[in-house]
Coordinates of C-alpha atoms and ligand atoms in Angstrom, one line a residue:
M21 CA 104.1 145.6 110.3
T22 CA 106.3 143.5 111.9
D23 CA 107.1 140.3 112.7
T24 CA 104.2 138.2 111.0
T25 CA 104.1 135.3 109.8
D26 CA 103.0 133.6 106.3
H27 CA 99.9 131.8 108.4
P28 CA 97.2 133.5 106.8
F29 CA 94.0 134.2 108.8
L30 CA 90.0 134.6 108.1
K31 CA 87.7 135.1 110.8
M32 CA 84.3 134.3 110.2
H33 CA 80.8 133.3 111.9
G34 CA 78.5 131.2 112.3
L35 CA 75.1 133.3 113.4
G36 CA 77.6 134.4 115.6
N37 CA 79.8 131.8 116.8
D38 CA 83.1 133.2 115.7
F39 CA 86.9 131.0 114.3
V40 CA 89.4 132.2 113.2
V41 CA 90.4 129.8 110.6
V42 CA 93.7 129.2 109.0
D43 CA 94.3 127.2 106.1
V44 CA 97.7 125.0 106.3
R45 CA 97.4 122.9 103.0
R46 CA 100.8 125.2 102.1
S47 CA 102.5 125.7 105.0
G48 CA 102.2 122.3 106.4
F49 CA 101.8 124.6 110.2
V50 CA 100.8 122.5 113.2
L51 CA 98.5 124.0 116.2
T52 CA 99.0 123.1 119.3
P53 CA 97.0 123.6 122.0
A54 CA 98.4 127.1 124.1
M55 CA 98.5 128.1 120.1
A56 CA 94.9 128.0 119.6
R57 CA 94.0 129.4 123.7
A58 CA 96.5 131.8 122.4
I59 CA 94.8 132.8 119.5
A60 CA 91.1 132.2 120.8
D61 CA 91.1 134.9 123.8
R62 CA 89.4 137.3 123.7
R63 CA 91.7 139.9 125.5
T64 CA 95.0 139.1 124.2
G65 CA 94.5 137.1 120.8
L66 CA 92.2 137.7 118.2
G67 CA 89.3 135.9 120.0
C68 CA 87.0 133.5 118.6
D69 CA 85.1 130.7 120.3
Q70 CA 86.8 128.2 118.4
V71 CA 89.6 128.0 115.2
V72 CA 90.0 125.5 112.5
V73 CA 93.1 124.1 110.2
I74 CA 92.3 123.6 107.1
E75 CA 94.9 121.1 106.4
T76 CA 95.0 119.2 102.9
A77 CA 92.7 116.2 102.5
R78 CA 93.8 112.3 104.0
S79 CA 91.2 110.4 101.8
G80 CA 90.4 110.7 97.6
L81 CA 86.7 111.1 98.6
S82 CA 87.1 115.5 100.3
D83 CA 88.1 118.2 99.0
A84 CA 89.8 118.8 102.5
W85 CA 90.6 117.8 106.5
M86 CA 89.2 119.9 109.0
S87 CA 91.2 120.2 113.0
L88 CA 88.9 122.0 115.4
W89 CA 90.1 123.9 118.4
N90 CA 88.1 125.4 120.9
A91 CA 88.8 128.4 123.2
D92 CA 90.6 126.3 126.1
G93 CA 92.6 124.0 124.4
S94 CA 90.7 121.4 123.6
V95 CA 89.9 119.2 120.3
T96 CA 86.5 118.1 118.9
S97 CA 85.0 116.2 116.2
A98 CA 82.4 118.3 115.1
C99 CA 81.4 122.2 114.8
G100 CA 78.0 122.6 112.8
N101 CA 78.9 126.3 112.0
A102 CA 82.9 126.4 111.3
T103 CA 80.6 123.6 108.7
R104 CA 79.8 125.5 106.5
C105 CA 82.4 128.2 107.1
V106 CA 84.9 126.4 105.5
A107 CA 82.3 124.6 103.3
W108 CA 81.6 128.1 101.5
L109 CA 85.4 128.8 101.5
L110 CA 86.1 126.1 100.1
M111 CA 83.3 126.0 96.8
Q112 CA 83.3 130.0 96.4
Q113 CA 88.0 128.1 95.5
A114 CA 86.7 125.4 93.6
G115 CA 83.6 128.1 92.1
S116 CA 81.4 124.9 93.0
D117 CA 78.6 124.2 94.7
H118 CA 79.2 121.7 96.2
A119 CA 82.1 120.5 98.7
V120 CA 83.2 117.9 101.3
I121 CA 84.8 117.9 104.0
E122 CA 86.5 115.1 106.1
T123 CA 86.8 116.0 110.2
K124 CA 87.1 112.5 112.2
A125 CA 83.8 112.5 112.8
G126 CA 83.1 112.0 109.8
L127 CA 82.5 113.1 105.8
L128 CA 80.8 116.1 105.5
D129 CA 78.5 116.6 102.4
A130 CA 78.3 120.7 101.6
E131 CA 76.1 121.9 98.8
M132 CA 75.9 126.0 98.1
R133 CA 71.6 127.0 98.8
G134 CA 72.4 130.3 98.3
D135 CA 74.0 134.0 98.8
K136 CA 76.0 132.9 102.0
L137 CA 73.7 130.0 103.3
V138 CA 74.8 126.2 103.2
A139 CA 73.2 123.2 103.4
V140 CA 75.8 120.4 105.5
D141 CA 74.3 116.2 106.0
M142 CA 75.5 116.6 109.1
G143 CA 75.9 112.8 109.3
P144 CA 73.4 110.3 112.0
A145 CA 72.6 110.7 115.1
R146 CA 73.9 108.6 117.4
L147 CA 71.8 107.5 119.8
D148 CA 73.7 105.1 121.9
W149 CA 75.2 105.6 125.3
R150 CA 78.3 104.5 124.5
E151 CA 77.8 106.8 120.7
I152 CA 78.2 110.4 123.3
P153 CA 79.9 108.8 125.3
L154 CA 78.2 107.6 128.8
A155 CA 79.9 106.5 132.1
K156 CA 77.1 103.8 132.0
P157 CA 74.1 102.3 130.2
V158 CA 71.5 104.6 130.7
D159 CA 68.7 105.7 128.4
T160 CA 69.7 108.2 126.2
L161 CA 65.8 109.8 126.2
H162 CA 65.8 109.8 129.6
M163 CA 69.2 110.7 131.4
G164 CA 68.0 111.4 134.4
I165 CA 70.4 113.7 136.3
G166 CA 69.9 117.6 136.6
I167 CA 70.2 120.2 138.7
G168 CA 68.6 123.8 139.6
S169 CA 65.6 123.7 137.2
L170 CA 67.7 121.4 134.6
T171 CA 66.2 117.8 134.4
D172 CA 66.4 114.4 132.6
P173 CA 68.0 115.2 128.9
V174 CA 68.1 113.3 126.2
G175 CA 71.7 112.5 124.8
V176 CA 72.2 113.4 121.2
S177 CA 75.8 112.3 119.7
M178 CA 76.7 114.3 116.4
G179 CA 80.0 113.4 116.0
N180 CA 79.9 115.6 119.3
P181 CA 78.5 114.9 122.7
H182 CA 75.7 117.5 123.4
A183 CA 73.0 116.9 126.5
V184 CA 69.7 119.1 125.4
F185 CA 67.4 119.5 128.3
F186 CA 63.7 121.2 127.6
V187 CA 62.1 123.9 129.6
D188 CA 59.0 126.6 129.8
D189 CA 61.1 129.3 129.6
V190 CA 65.1 129.0 127.9
A191 CA 65.3 133.2 129.1
A192 CA 64.8 132.1 132.9
I193 CA 67.7 129.7 132.5
D194 CA 71.0 131.0 134.5
L195 CA 73.6 128.6 131.5
A196 CA 76.4 131.1 133.2
A197 CA 76.6 129.1 136.5
L198 CA 74.6 125.9 135.8
G199 CA 76.6 125.1 132.3
P200 CA 79.7 124.4 133.5
V201 CA 78.6 122.0 136.2
L202 CA 77.4 120.0 133.8
E203 CA 79.6 119.6 131.6
H204 CA 81.9 118.3 133.7
H205 CA 79.1 115.6 135.1
D206 CA 80.1 112.5 135.5
L207 CA 78.3 111.3 133.1
F208 CA 80.5 112.3 130.5
P209 CA 83.2 111.0 130.5
E210 CA 84.3 113.8 127.7
R211 CA 81.9 116.9 129.2
A212 CA 79.3 117.7 127.0
N213 CA 78.2 120.4 124.7
I214 CA 74.5 122.0 127.4
E215 CA 71.7 123.1 125.4
V216 CA 68.4 124.3 127.1
A217 CA 65.9 123.8 124.7
Q218 CA 61.7 125.0 124.5
V219 CA 60.0 124.3 122.0
L220 CA 58.0 127.6 120.6
A221 CA 55.5 125.3 118.0
P222 CA 55.8 121.4 116.7
D223 CA 58.7 123.1 113.8
R224 CA 60.1 125.9 116.4
I225 CA 62.2 125.5 119.0
R226 CA 63.8 128.0 121.5
M227 CA 67.3 126.7 122.2
R228 CA 70.5 128.6 123.8
V229 CA 73.4 127.1 124.5
W230 CA 76.4 125.9 126.3
E231 CA 79.5 124.5 124.9
R232 CA 81.9 122.5 126.2
G233 CA 85.5 124.1 126.3
T234 CA 84.1 127.1 124.9
G235 CA 80.5 128.5 127.3
I236 CA 78.0 130.6 125.8
T237 CA 78.1 131.0 122.0
S238 CA 75.4 132.7 120.7
A239 CA 75.1 129.3 118.3
C240 CA 75.4 126.1 117.5
G241 CA 75.3 123.9 115.3
T242 CA 75.8 120.5 116.7
G243 CA 73.3 121.9 119.7
A244 CA 70.7 122.8 116.8
C245 CA 71.3 119.2 114.9
A246 CA 70.6 116.9 119.1
T247 CA 67.9 119.1 119.4
L248 CA 65.8 119.2 116.8
V249 CA 67.2 115.1 117.3
A250 CA 65.6 115.6 120.9
A251 CA 62.4 117.0 120.6
A252 CA 61.2 114.8 117.2
R253 CA 61.9 111.6 119.7
R254 CA 59.9 112.9 123.0
G255 CA 57.5 113.5 120.0
L256 CA 57.5 117.3 120.6
T257 CA 58.1 118.1 117.6
A258 CA 57.9 117.3 113.6
R259 CA 61.0 116.2 112.1
K260 CA 61.7 119.1 110.6
A261 CA 61.9 122.1 112.2
D262 CA 63.3 125.8 113.2
V263 CA 65.6 126.5 115.5
V264 CA 66.2 129.7 116.9
L265 CA 69.5 131.0 118.7
D266 CA 70.7 133.4 120.6
G267 CA 72.6 134.2 116.7
G268 CA 69.3 133.7 114.1
V269 CA 68.4 131.6 113.1
L270 CA 68.9 127.5 111.3
T271 CA 66.6 125.3 109.8
I272 CA 67.1 120.7 110.9
E273 CA 66.0 118.4 109.0
W274 CA 66.2 114.2 110.6
L275 CA 66.0 112.6 107.8
P276 CA 64.9 109.3 108.1
D277 CA 68.2 107.7 106.9
D278 CA 68.8 108.9 110.5
H279 CA 71.5 111.6 109.1
V280 CA 70.9 114.8 109.9
M281 CA 70.7 117.9 107.7
M282 CA 71.4 121.2 109.1
T283 CA 71.4 125.1 106.6
G284 CA 72.5 128.8 107.5
P285 CA 74.0 131.5 107.1
V286 CA 78.1 131.8 106.7
A287 CA 80.4 135.1 107.2
L288 CA 83.3 136.6 106.1
V289 CA 84.5 139.5 108.4
A290 CA 89.0 140.6 107.8
E291 CA 91.1 138.4 107.0
G292 CA 94.9 139.0 108.5
R293 CA 98.1 137.6 109.3
L294 CA 99.4 135.7 112.4
H295 CA 101.6 137.0 114.6
S296 CA 104.5 135.5 115.3
S297 CA 103.8 136.6 119.3
L298 CA 100.8 133.8 119.3
L299 CA 102.4 131.3 118.0
S300 CA 104.7 129.6 120.9
Ligands
LIG11 N1 79.9 125.8 118.1 C1 80.5 124.1 117.3 C2 80.4 123.0 118.5 C3 81.7 123.2 118.1 C4 82.7 121.8 119.2 C5 82.1 121.9 120.7 N2 82.1 123.0 121.3 C6 82.3 120.3 121.0 O1 83.4 120.3 121.7 O2 82.1 119.3 121.2 C7 79.2 124.2 116.6 O3 78.4 124.7 115.9 O4 78.6 122.6 116.2

């Protein structure tokens, strides 16, 4: 093996939403957008939906800081599936069944709930138009925009922006065509993650996602949280439901204090060292 760096990585995923996880707590290594794009590239890099960087905690209140990069090199404040993966790693390292992760979106409390099963308090759902953010004052329960069969979404921030469209049949939606147009809609100054959701029962929702900065993924944890909150706000479901994604199921509960609990699996599938060609 030649020209590898001293930067080990792990490949992890939550329901197929996959991550390259780099722990820089000892190296102090700083990732750039170009490096994130190079690592995430599925042909010329390692391939992943998000690059996740574990950094030294910035306050005395957490076990570590987590930075998140989409495949296009953009930074995001929240990622539910990555939070479960990093929480699992931190809990393994500490021999604990509890971890606190600090992100741009705030402190996230996580607990081990079984073998590779992690629950995270994803913080409060934010519902004001300024918090999502939207470009102008709009009722986030009926945002009024749409294209084709996708109309009148619900806006929710889980630390990142989501627009949830309710439909009769998620399989019939051409998400690859409609997702990028809606992600870049004028209403979303920071772009948005786009969910299409079909209510199957008061405690079960089928959801597919077009992620900001990445495209279609097999699962989105914050998207599942946003979808449950949107469905409950519209009176379509209870405040707890299983959200069925392409990659599997997350259990989501919107608690009376507005915090959203997410429970789901994590997987560790590979480890290695980053080659210097990805880091220039
Ligand atoms: N896959 C994630 C969300 C990742 C960030 C998103 N693409 C954004 O830009 O906000 C999840 O599991 O929540």
